[in-house]
CSV table of C-alpha atoms and ligand atoms in Angstrom, one decimal:
chain,number,residue,atom,x,y,z
A,101,MET,CA,-9.3,5.0,25.7
A,102,SER,CA,-10.2,6.1,22.3
A,103,GLY,CA,-13.1,8.2,21.1
A,104,GLY,CA,-13.3,10.4,24.1
A,105,GLY,CA,-14.2,13.9,22.8
A,106,LEU,CA,-13.3,13.2,19.2
A,107,ALA,CA,-15.5,14.6,16.5
A,108,VAL,CA,-17.1,12.6,13.7
A,109,ARG,CA,-15.5,13.3,10.4
A,110,ASP,CA,-18.0,13.6,7.5
A,111,ARG,CA,-15.7,12.5,4.7
A,112,TRP,CA,-13.3,9.9,6.0
A,113,PHE,CA,-11.3,9.8,2.9
A,114,GLU,CA,-9.4,12.7,1.3
A,115,ARG,CA,-9.5,12.6,-2.5
A,116,ARG,CA,-6.7,14.1,-4.6
A,117,PRO,CA,-6.9,13.8,-8.5
A,118,VAL,CA,-3.2,13.4,-9.6
A,119,GLU,CA,-3.8,13.3,-13.4
A,120,PRO,CA,-6.4,11.8,-15.8
A,121,GLY,CA,-6.8,8.1,-14.8
A,122,LEU,CA,-5.0,8.4,-11.5
A,123,THR,CA,-6.5,9.4,-8.1
A,124,LEU,CA,-5.0,9.3,-4.7
A,125,TYR,CA,-7.1,8.7,-1.6
A,126,ARG,CA,-5.9,9.0,2.0
A,127,GLU,CA,-7.3,8.9,5.5
A,128,PRO,CA,-6.3,12.1,7.2
A,129,ALA,CA,-7.6,11.2,10.6
A,130,VAL,CA,-5.5,8.1,10.9
A,131,HIS,CA,-2.2,8.2,12.7
A,132,LYS,CA,0.6,9.0,10.3
A,133,TRP,CA,2.2,5.6,10.8
A,134,PHE,CA,-0.9,4.0,9.4
A,135,ARG,CA,-2.0,6.8,7.0
A,136,ALA,CA,-1.3,5.0,3.7
A,137,ASN,CA,-1.8,6.0,0.1
A,138,ILE,CA,-4.7,4.4,-1.8
A,139,TRP,CA,-4.3,4.7,-5.6
A,140,TYR,CA,-7.1,4.4,-7.9
A,141,VAL,CA,-6.1,3.7,-11.6
A,142,ARG,CA,-8.6,3.9,-14.3
A,143,GLY,CA,-8.3,1.3,-17.1
A,144,ARG,CA,-10.1,0.7,-20.3
A,145,ASP,CA,-11.4,-2.7,-19.3
A,146,LEU,CA,-10.5,-3.0,-15.7
A,147,ASP,CA,-9.8,-0.5,-13.0
A,148,LEU,CA,-7.1,-1.1,-10.4
A,149,LEU,CA,-7.1,-0.1,-6.8
A,150,VAL,CA,-3.6,-0.2,-5.3
A,151,ASP,CA,-4.1,-0.8,-1.6
A,152,ALA,CA,-7.3,-0.2,0.3
A,153,GLY,CA,-6.6,1.7,3.5
A,154,MET,CA,-7.4,0.6,7.0
A,155,GLY,CA,-11.0,-0.7,6.7
A,156,ILE,CA,-12.2,1.8,9.4
A,157,ALA,CA,-14.8,3.4,7.1
A,158,PRO,CA,-16.3,1.9,3.8
A,159,LEU,CA,-14.0,2.8,0.9
A,160,ARG,CA,-16.0,1.7,-2.0
A,161,PRO,CA,-18.7,4.5,-1.7
A,162,ALA,CA,-15.9,7.0,-1.4
A,163,LEU,CA,-14.3,6.1,-4.8
A,164,GLU,CA,-15.8,8.6,-7.2
A,165,GLU,CA,-14.2,7.1,-10.2
A,166,MET,CA,-15.9,3.7,-9.7
A,167,ASP,CA,-18.7,2.8,-12.2
A,168,ASP,CA,-19.9,-0.5,-13.4
A,169,ARG,CA,-16.5,-1.7,-14.9
A,170,PRO,CA,-14.7,-4.3,-12.8
A,171,VAL,CA,-12.2,-3.3,-10.2
A,172,LEU,CA,-9.2,-5.4,-9.1
A,173,ALA,CA,-8.3,-4.5,-5.5
A,174,LEU,CA,-4.6,-5.3,-5.0
A,175,ALA,CA,-2.7,-5.1,-1.7
A,176,THR,CA,1.0,-4.4,-2.2
A,177,HIS,CA,1.4,-6.4,1.0
A,178,GLY,CA,-0.4,-7.8,4.0
A,179,HIS,CA,-0.2,-4.9,6.5
A,180,VAL,CA,-3.5,-3.6,7.8
A,181,ASP,CA,-3.0,0.0,6.5
A,182,HIS,CA,-2.9,-1.4,3.0
A,183,MET,CA,-5.4,-4.3,3.1
A,184,GLY,CA,-8.0,-3.4,5.7
A,185,GLY,CA,-10.5,-2.3,3.1
A,186,LEU,CA,-9.8,-5.1,0.6
A,187,HIS,CA,-12.8,-7.2,1.7
A,188,GLU,CA,-15.2,-4.7,0.2
A,189,PHE,CA,-14.1,-5.7,-3.3
A,190,ASP,CA,-15.0,-8.9,-5.3
A,191,ARG,CA,-11.6,-9.2,-6.9
A,192,ARG,CA,-8.8,-9.3,-4.3
A,193,ALA,CA,-5.1,-9.8,-5.1
A,194,ILE,CA,-2.0,-10.2,-2.9
A,195,HIS,CA,1.2,-12.1,-3.0
A,196,GLY,CA,1.0,-15.6,-1.6
A,197,ALA,CA,3.6,-14.9,1.2
A,198,ASP,CA,1.3,-12.3,2.7
A,199,ALA,CA,-2.1,-13.8,1.8
A,200,ALA,CA,-2.8,-15.0,5.3
A,201,ALA,CA,-3.5,-11.4,6.2
A,202,LEU,CA,-6.6,-11.6,4.1
A,203,GLU,CA,-7.6,-14.7,6.0
A,204,GLY,CA,-7.5,-12.8,9.3
A,205,ASP,CA,-4.0,-13.7,10.5
A,206,ASP,CA,-3.2,-10.8,12.8
A,207,GLY,CA,0.5,-11.8,13.0
A,208,VAL,CA,0.6,-10.9,9.3
A,209,HIS,CA,-1.7,-7.9,9.0
A,210,LEU,CA,-0.6,-6.4,12.4
A,211,GLY,CA,-4.1,-5.0,13.2
A,212,PRO,CA,-3.4,-5.2,16.9
A,213,PHE,CA,-0.5,-2.7,16.6
A,214,PHE,CA,-3.0,-0.2,15.5
A,215,ARG,CA,-5.3,-0.9,18.4
A,216,ASP,CA,-2.3,-0.2,20.7
A,217,THR,CA,-1.3,3.0,19.1
A,218,PRO,CA,-1.8,6.1,21.2
A,219,GLU,CA,-3.9,8.7,19.3
A,220,ALA,CA,-4.5,6.2,16.5
A,221,VAL,CA,-7.2,8.4,15.1
A,222,THR,CA,-7.9,12.2,15.5
A,223,ALA,CA,-11.6,11.8,14.4
A,224,LEU,CA,-14.2,9.1,14.3
A,225,PRO,CA,-15.8,7.6,11.2
A,226,GLU,CA,-19.1,7.5,12.9
A,227,SER,CA,-20.4,8.2,16.4
A,228,GLY,CA,-19.8,5.3,18.8
A,229,TRP,CA,-16.8,4.0,16.8
A,230,ARG,CA,-14.3,2.5,19.2
A,231,LEU,CA,-10.6,1.7,18.6
A,232,ALA,CA,-10.7,-1.1,21.0
A,233,ALA,CA,-13.3,-2.8,18.8
A,234,PHE,CA,-11.3,-2.4,15.6
A,235,THR,CA,-11.0,-5.5,13.7
A,236,VAL,CA,-9.7,-6.5,10.2
A,237,GLU,CA,-12.4,-8.2,8.2
A,238,ALA,CA,-11.2,-11.5,6.8
A,239,ARG,CA,-12.0,-12.4,3.1
A,240,PRO,CA,-9.5,-14.5,1.2
A,241,ALA,CA,-7.7,-13.5,-1.9
A,242,THR,CA,-9.3,-14.4,-5.3
A,243,ARG,CA,-5.9,-14.0,-7.1
A,244,ILE,CA,-2.5,-14.8,-5.8
A,245,LEU,CA,0.3,-12.7,-7.3
A,246,ARG,CA,3.6,-14.0,-8.4
A,247,ASP,CA,6.8,-12.2,-9.6
A,248,GLY,CA,6.4,-11.6,-13.3
A,249,ASP,CA,2.6,-11.7,-13.4
A,250,THR,CA,0.9,-9.0,-15.6
A,251,ILE,CA,-2.1,-6.9,-14.5
A,252,ASP,CA,-3.8,-6.0,-17.7
A,253,LEU,CA,-6.1,-3.1,-17.6
A,254,GLY,CA,-6.8,-3.1,-21.4
A,255,ASP,CA,-4.9,0.0,-22.3
A,256,ARG,CA,-2.1,-0.3,-19.8
A,257,ARG,CA,-0.2,-3.3,-18.4
A,258,LEU,CA,1.6,-3.5,-15.0
A,259,ALA,CA,4.2,-6.0,-14.2
A,260,VAL,CA,4.2,-7.6,-10.7
A,261,VAL,CA,7.6,-7.5,-9.1
A,262,HIS,CA,8.2,-9.4,-5.9
A,263,LEU,CA,10.2,-7.3,-3.6
A,264,PRO,CA,10.5,-8.9,-0.2
A,265,GLY,CA,12.1,-7.4,2.9
A,266,HIS,CA,9.5,-5.0,4.5
A,267,SER,CA,7.3,-8.1,4.5
A,268,PRO,CA,7.8,-11.5,2.8
A,269,GLY,CA,5.0,-10.8,0.3
A,270,SER,CA,5.7,-7.2,-0.7
A,271,VAL,CA,5.2,-6.5,-4.3
A,272,GLY,CA,5.6,-3.5,-6.6
A,273,LEU,CA,3.8,-2.8,-9.9
A,274,VAL,CA,5.7,-1.4,-12.9
A,275,ASP,CA,4.0,0.1,-15.9
A,276,GLU,CA,6.6,-0.6,-18.4
A,277,ARG,CA,5.3,2.1,-20.8
A,278,SER,CA,4.9,5.0,-18.5
A,279,GLY,CA,7.5,4.1,-15.9
A,280,ASP,CA,5.0,4.4,-13.1
A,281,PHE,CA,6.0,2.3,-10.1
A,282,PHE,CA,3.5,1.5,-7.5
A,283,SER,CA,5.9,0.6,-4.7
A,284,GLY,CA,3.9,0.0,-1.6
A,285,ASP,CA,6.1,0.0,1.5
A,286,VAL,CA,9.1,-1.4,-0.4
A,287,ILE,CA,10.2,2.2,-1.0
A,288,TYR,CA,8.7,5.6,-0.4
A,289,ASP,CA,9.9,9.0,0.5
A,290,GLY,CA,10.2,8.5,4.3
A,291,ARG,CA,11.8,6.2,6.8
A,292,LEU,CA,11.7,2.6,5.5
A,293,LEU,CA,10.7,-0.1,8.0
A,294,ASP,CA,12.7,-3.4,8.2
A,295,ASP,CA,12.1,-4.2,11.9
A,296,LEU,CA,8.5,-5.3,11.8
A,297,PRO,CA,7.7,-8.9,12.9
A,298,ARG,CA,8.0,-10.5,9.6
A,299,SER,CA,10.6,-8.1,8.1
A,300,ASP,CA,13.9,-9.4,6.7
A,301,PRO,CA,16.7,-6.8,6.3
A,302,ALA,CA,19.0,-9.2,4.4
A,303,ARG,CA,16.3,-9.8,1.8
A,304,TYR,CA,15.5,-6.1,1.8
A,305,GLU,CA,19.1,-5.5,0.8
A,306,ASN,CA,18.7,-7.7,-2.2
A,307,THR,CA,15.4,-6.0,-3.1
A,308,MET,CA,17.3,-2.6,-3.1
A,309,ASP,CA,19.7,-4.0,-5.6
A,310,ARG,CA,16.7,-5.0,-7.7
A,311,LEU,CA,15.2,-1.6,-7.5
A,312,ARG,CA,18.2,0.0,-9.0
A,313,GLU,CA,17.6,-2.1,-12.2
A,314,LEU,CA,13.9,-1.4,-12.5
A,315,PRO,CA,12.8,0.7,-15.5
A,316,VAL,CA,10.9,3.2,-13.5
A,317,ARG,CA,10.3,7.0,-14.0
A,318,ARG,CA,8.6,7.8,-10.8
A,319,GLY,CA,7.4,6.1,-7.6
A,320,LEU,CA,4.0,6.1,-6.2
A,321,GLY,CA,4.6,4.7,-2.8
A,322,GLY,CA,2.5,3.3,0.0
A,323,HIS,CA,3.1,6.4,2.1
A,324,GLY,CA,4.4,9.9,1.3
A,325,PRO,CA,4.6,12.0,-1.8
A,326,ILE,CA,5.3,10.8,-5.4
A,327,PHE,CA,9.1,10.7,-6.0
A,328,ASP,CA,11.2,10.6,-9.2
A,329,ARG,CA,13.8,8.0,-10.1
A,330,ALA,CA,16.7,10.0,-8.8
A,331,ARG,CA,15.1,10.3,-5.4
A,332,MET,CA,14.4,6.6,-5.5
A,333,ILE,CA,18.0,5.9,-6.0
A,334,ASP,CA,18.9,8.2,-3.1
A,335,LEU,CA,16.5,6.3,-0.9
A,336,VAL,CA,18.1,3.0,-1.9
A,337,GLU,CA,21.6,4.3,-1.2
A,338,ASP,CA,20.5,5.8,2.2
A,339,TYR,CA,19.0,2.5,3.2
A,340,LEU,CA,22.1,0.5,2.2
A,341,ALA,CA,24.4,3.1,3.9
A,342,GLY,CA,22.3,2.7,7.1
A,343,ARG,CA,22.8,-1.0,7.0
A,344,ARG,CA,26.6,-0.7,6.5
A,345,ALA,CA,26.6,1.8,9.4
A,346,MET,CA,25.1,-1.0,11.5
A,347,GLY,CA,27.9,-3.3,10.5
A,348,CYS,CA,25.7,-5.5,8.3
A,349,PRO,CA,27.5,-7.4,5.6
A,350,GLY,CA,25.2,-6.5,2.7
A,351,GLY,CA,25.0,-2.9,1.5
A,352,HIS,CA,28.0,-3.3,-0.7
B,837,ZN,ZN1,3.8,-2.1,5.6
Protein backbone atom coordinates (compact mmCIF):
# COMPACT_ATOMS: atom_id res chain seq x y z
CA MET A 1 0.00 0.00 0.00
CA SER A 2 1.37 3.36 -0.95
CA GLY A 3 1.43 6.51 1.07
CA GLY A 4 1.97 4.94 4.46
CA GLY A 5 4.33 7.17 6.35
CA LEU A 6 5.53 9.14 3.35
CA ALA A 7 6.02 12.87 3.76
CA VAL A 8 4.55 15.49 1.47
CA ARG A 9 7.16 17.09 -0.74
CA ASP A 10 6.73 20.86 -1.02
CA ARG A 11 8.25 21.25 -4.45
CA TRP A 12 7.43 18.21 -6.49
CA PHE A 13 9.62 19.21 -9.41
CA GLU A 14 13.33 19.84 -9.19
CA ARG A 15 14.46 22.67 -11.50
CA ARG A 16 17.89 22.80 -13.04
CA PRO A 17 18.81 25.64 -15.43
CA VAL A 18 21.16 24.20 -18.05
CA GLU A 19 21.96 27.30 -20.07
CA PRO A 20 20.06 30.39 -21.23
CA GLY A 21 16.91 29.17 -22.93
CA LEU A 22 17.11 25.60 -21.63
CA THR A 23 15.90 24.27 -18.28
CA LEU A 24 15.59 20.72 -17.00
CA TYR A 25 12.83 19.66 -14.64
CA ARG A 26 12.60 16.31 -12.91
CA GLU A 27 10.53 14.50 -10.30
CA PRO A 28 13.01 13.34 -7.64
CA ALA A 29 10.39 11.49 -5.58
CA VAL A 30 9.39 9.25 -8.48
CA HIS A 31 10.95 5.79 -8.82
CA LYS A 32 14.00 5.97 -11.06
CA TRP A 33 12.35 3.83 -13.75
CA PHE A 34 9.76 6.58 -14.22
CA ARG A 35 11.86 9.62 -13.29
CA ALA A 36 12.09 11.25 -16.69
CA ASN A 37 13.62 14.46 -17.95
CA ILE A 38 11.34 17.37 -18.77
CA TRP A 39 13.04 19.94 -20.99
CA TYR A 40 11.79 23.51 -21.26
CA VAL A 41 13.09 25.30 -24.36
CA ARG A 42 12.57 29.02 -24.66
CA GLY A 43 11.78 30.30 -28.14
CA ARG A 44 11.27 33.76 -29.57
CA ASP A 45 7.69 33.13 -30.66
CA LEU A 46 6.90 29.78 -29.12
CA ASP A 47 8.25 27.86 -26.16
CA LEU A 48 8.66 24.11 -26.35
CA LEU A 49 8.15 21.61 -23.57
CA VAL A 50 9.77 18.30 -24.42
CA ASP A 51 7.91 15.73 -22.30
CA ALA A 52 5.73 16.48 -19.33
CA GLY A 53 6.47 14.04 -16.51
CA MET A 54 4.03 11.69 -14.81
CA GLY A 55 1.07 13.95 -14.19
CA ILE A 56 1.28 13.24 -10.44
CA ALA A 57 1.46 16.94 -9.55
CA PRO A 58 0.60 20.00 -11.70
CA LEU A 59 3.55 20.84 -13.93
CA ARG A 60 2.46 24.18 -15.39
CA PRO A 61 2.66 26.16 -12.14
CA ALA A 62 6.18 24.79 -11.59
CA LEU A 63 7.53 26.04 -14.91
CA GLU A 64 9.18 29.29 -13.92
CA GLU A 65 10.02 30.27 -17.51
CA MET A 66 6.44 30.22 -18.69
CA ASP A 67 4.89 33.59 -19.41
CA ASP A 68 2.16 34.57 -21.82
CA ARG A 69 3.80 33.25 -24.95
CA PRO A 70 2.39 30.04 -26.34
CA VAL A 71 3.86 26.70 -25.36
CA LEU A 72 3.87 23.54 -27.44
CA ALA A 73 3.94 20.52 -25.15
CA LEU A 74 5.41 17.63 -27.09
CA ALA A 75 5.67 14.04 -25.93
CA THR A 76 8.64 12.18 -27.38
CA HIS A 77 6.45 9.08 -27.11
CA GLY A 78 3.37 7.77 -25.39
CA HIS A 79 4.73 6.36 -22.13
CA VAL A 80 3.24 7.76 -18.94
CA ASP A 81 6.49 9.16 -17.56
CA HIS A 82 6.70 11.42 -20.61
CA MET A 83 3.09 12.34 -21.35
CA GLY A 84 1.32 12.20 -17.95
CA GLY A 85 1.29 15.99 -17.61
CA LEU A 86 0.59 16.83 -21.26
CA HIS A 87 -3.13 17.39 -20.66
CA GLU A 88 -2.35 20.61 -18.77
CA PHE A 89 -1.29 22.34 -21.99
CA ASP A 90 -3.47 23.70 -24.78
CA ARG A 91 -1.10 22.61 -27.56
CA ARG A 92 -0.21 18.92 -27.42
CA ALA A 93 1.90 17.07 -29.94
CA ILE A 94 2.83 13.41 -30.33
CA HIS A 95 3.51 10.98 -33.17
CA GLY A 96 0.41 9.25 -34.52
CA ALA A 97 1.63 5.76 -33.63
CA ASP A 98 1.59 6.65 -29.91
CA ALA A 99 -1.28 9.15 -29.99
CA ALA A 100 -3.74 6.76 -28.34
CA ALA A 101 -1.85 7.33 -25.08
CA LEU A 102 -3.29 10.84 -24.96
CA GLU A 103 -6.74 9.38 -25.46
CA GLY A 104 -6.32 7.22 -22.37
CA ASP A 105 -5.20 3.89 -23.84
CA ASP A 106 -3.36 2.27 -20.96
CA GLY A 107 -1.87 -0.35 -23.25
CA VAL A 108 0.01 2.54 -24.84
CA HIS A 109 0.83 4.82 -21.91
CA LEU A 110 1.48 1.91 -19.51
CA GLY A 111 0.19 3.79 -16.47
CA PRO A 112 -0.80 0.50 -14.76
CA PHE A 113 2.89 -0.48 -14.64
CA PHE A 114 3.52 2.53 -12.44
CA ARG A 115 0.65 1.66 -10.11
CA ASP A 116 2.19 -1.80 -9.70
CA THR A 117 5.72 -0.56 -9.01
CA PRO A 118 6.92 -1.15 -5.43
CA GLU A 119 8.08 2.11 -3.85
CA ALA A 120 6.82 4.01 -6.90
CA VAL A 121 7.17 7.25 -4.97
CA THR A 122 9.32 8.21 -1.99
CA ALA A 123 7.19 11.24 -1.10
CA LEU A 124 3.66 12.48 -1.74
CA PRO A 125 2.64 15.46 -3.89
CA GLU A 126 -0.11 16.29 -1.38
CA SER A 127 -1.55 14.66 1.71
CA GLY A 128 -3.98 11.90 0.94
CA TRP A 129 -2.48 11.12 -2.48
CA ARG A 130 -2.75 7.41 -3.22
CA LEU A 131 -0.80 5.43 -5.76
CA ALA A 132 -3.72 3.04 -6.21
CA ALA A 133 -5.83 5.96 -7.44
CA PHE A 134 -3.24 7.22 -9.90
CA THR A 135 -4.66 7.72 -13.38
CA VAL A 136 -3.47 9.29 -16.60
CA GLU A 137 -5.71 12.13 -17.69
CA ALA A 138 -6.94 11.76 -21.26
CA ARG A 139 -6.82 14.77 -23.60
CA PRO A 140 -6.16 14.10 -27.27
CA ALA A 141 -3.34 15.60 -29.28
CA THR A 142 -3.83 18.87 -31.13
CA ARG A 143 -0.96 18.11 -33.48
CA ILE A 144 0.15 14.77 -34.89
CA LEU A 145 3.86 14.62 -35.65
CA ARG A 146 5.42 13.03 -38.70
CA ASP A 147 8.97 12.34 -39.70
CA GLY A 148 10.41 15.45 -41.36
CA ASP A 149 8.09 17.93 -39.65
CA THR A 150 9.58 21.13 -38.32
CA ILE A 151 8.91 22.70 -34.92
CA ASP A 152 9.54 26.40 -35.45
CA LEU A 153 10.17 28.45 -32.30
CA GLY A 154 10.92 31.62 -34.25
CA ASP A 155 14.63 31.76 -33.53
CA ARG A 156 15.31 28.03 -33.69
CA ARG A 157 13.89 25.17 -35.68
CA LEU A 158 13.79 21.54 -34.69
CA ALA A 159 13.32 18.68 -37.11
CA VAL A 160 11.11 15.79 -36.05
CA VAL A 161 12.73 12.41 -36.63
CA HIS A 162 10.63 9.26 -36.30
CA LEU A 163 12.75 6.69 -34.46
CA PRO A 164 10.60 3.65 -33.65
CA GLY A 165 11.69 0.66 -31.57
CA HIS A 166 11.33 1.61 -27.92
CA SER A 167 7.75 2.44 -28.88
CA PRO A 168 6.15 2.66 -32.34
CA GLY A 169 5.69 6.43 -32.13
CA SER A 170 9.01 7.47 -30.61
CA VAL A 171 10.43 10.66 -32.05
CA GLY A 172 13.56 12.71 -31.57
CA LEU A 173 14.00 16.43 -32.26
CA VAL A 174 17.13 17.74 -33.92
CA ASP A 175 18.10 21.39 -33.86
CA GLU A 176 20.07 21.45 -37.06
CA ARG A 177 21.91 24.64 -36.16
CA SER A 178 23.05 23.83 -32.61
CA GLY A 179 23.14 20.05 -32.97
CA ASP A 180 20.98 19.58 -29.89
CA PHE A 181 19.12 16.29 -30.04
CA PHE A 182 16.10 15.73 -27.80
CA SER A 183 16.09 11.98 -27.95
CA GLY A 184 13.36 10.82 -25.56
CA ASP A 185 13.74 7.13 -24.75
CA VAL A 186 15.23 6.31 -28.16
CA ILE A 187 18.66 6.83 -26.70
CA TYR A 188 19.93 8.07 -23.34
CA ASP A 189 22.88 7.36 -21.10
CA GLY A 190 21.47 4.28 -19.39
CA ARG A 191 20.01 0.88 -20.14
CA LEU A 192 17.76 1.14 -23.20
CA LEU A 193 14.43 -0.69 -23.14
CA ASP A 194 13.27 -2.77 -26.08
CA ASP A 195 11.14 -5.30 -24.19
CA LEU A 196 8.09 -3.21 -23.32
CA PRO A 197 4.66 -4.27 -24.63
CA ARG A 198 4.85 -2.32 -27.89
CA SER A 199 8.63 -2.34 -28.34
CA ASP A 200 10.13 -3.77 -31.54
CA PRO A 201 13.84 -4.64 -31.33
CA ALA A 202 14.19 -5.18 -35.10
CA ARG A 203 12.91 -1.67 -35.78
CA TYR A 204 15.11 -0.41 -32.97
CA GLU A 205 18.14 -1.74 -34.82
CA ASN A 206 17.19 0.28 -37.90
CA THR A 207 16.74 3.31 -35.67
CA MET A 208 20.26 2.78 -34.32
CA ASP A 209 21.57 2.88 -37.87
CA ARG A 210 19.74 6.12 -38.44
CA LEU A 211 21.13 7.65 -35.25
CA ARG A 212 24.65 7.23 -36.58
CA GLU A 213 23.79 9.52 -39.49
CA LEU A 214 22.06 12.28 -37.55
CA PRO A 215 23.91 15.62 -37.39
CA VAL A 216 23.87 15.85 -33.60
CA ARG A 217 26.35 17.40 -31.22
CA ARG A 218 24.83 16.36 -27.91
CA GLY A 219 21.89 14.32 -26.70
CA LEU A 220 19.26 15.51 -24.24
CA GLY A 221 17.57 12.26 -23.41
CA GLY A 222 14.36 11.22 -21.76
CA HIS A 223 16.36 9.96 -18.79
CA GLY A 224 19.88 10.44 -17.46
CA PRO A 225 22.51 13.10 -18.09
CA ILE A 226 23.32 15.07 -21.24
CA PHE A 227 25.70 13.08 -23.47
CA ASP A 228 27.94 14.03 -26.34
CA ARG A 229 28.04 12.55 -29.83
CA ALA A 230 30.89 10.13 -29.06
CA ARG A 231 28.94 8.75 -26.12
CA MET A 232 25.86 8.41 -28.30
CA ILE A 233 27.76 6.34 -30.81
CA ASP A 234 29.06 4.14 -27.96
CA LEU A 235 25.49 3.63 -26.78
CA VAL A 236 24.41 2.71 -30.33
CA GLU A 237 27.24 0.20 -30.67
CA ASP A 238 26.56 -1.25 -27.21
CA TYR A 239 22.93 -1.81 -28.11
CA LEU A 240 23.76 -3.49 -31.41
CA ALA A 241 26.46 -5.63 -29.77
CA GLY A 242 23.91 -6.74 -27.21
CA ARG A 243 21.56 -7.76 -29.99
CA ARG A 244 24.31 -9.72 -31.73
CA ALA A 245 25.14 -11.45 -28.45
CA MET A 246 21.53 -12.61 -28.33
CA GLY A 247 21.96 -14.11 -31.77
CA CYS A 248 19.72 -11.60 -33.49
CA PRO A 249 20.41 -11.09 -37.17
CA GLY A 250 20.50 -7.28 -37.24
CA GLY A 251 23.33 -5.52 -35.49
CA HIS A 252 25.61 -5.88 -38.46
ZN1 LIG B 1 9.49 5.13 -22.68
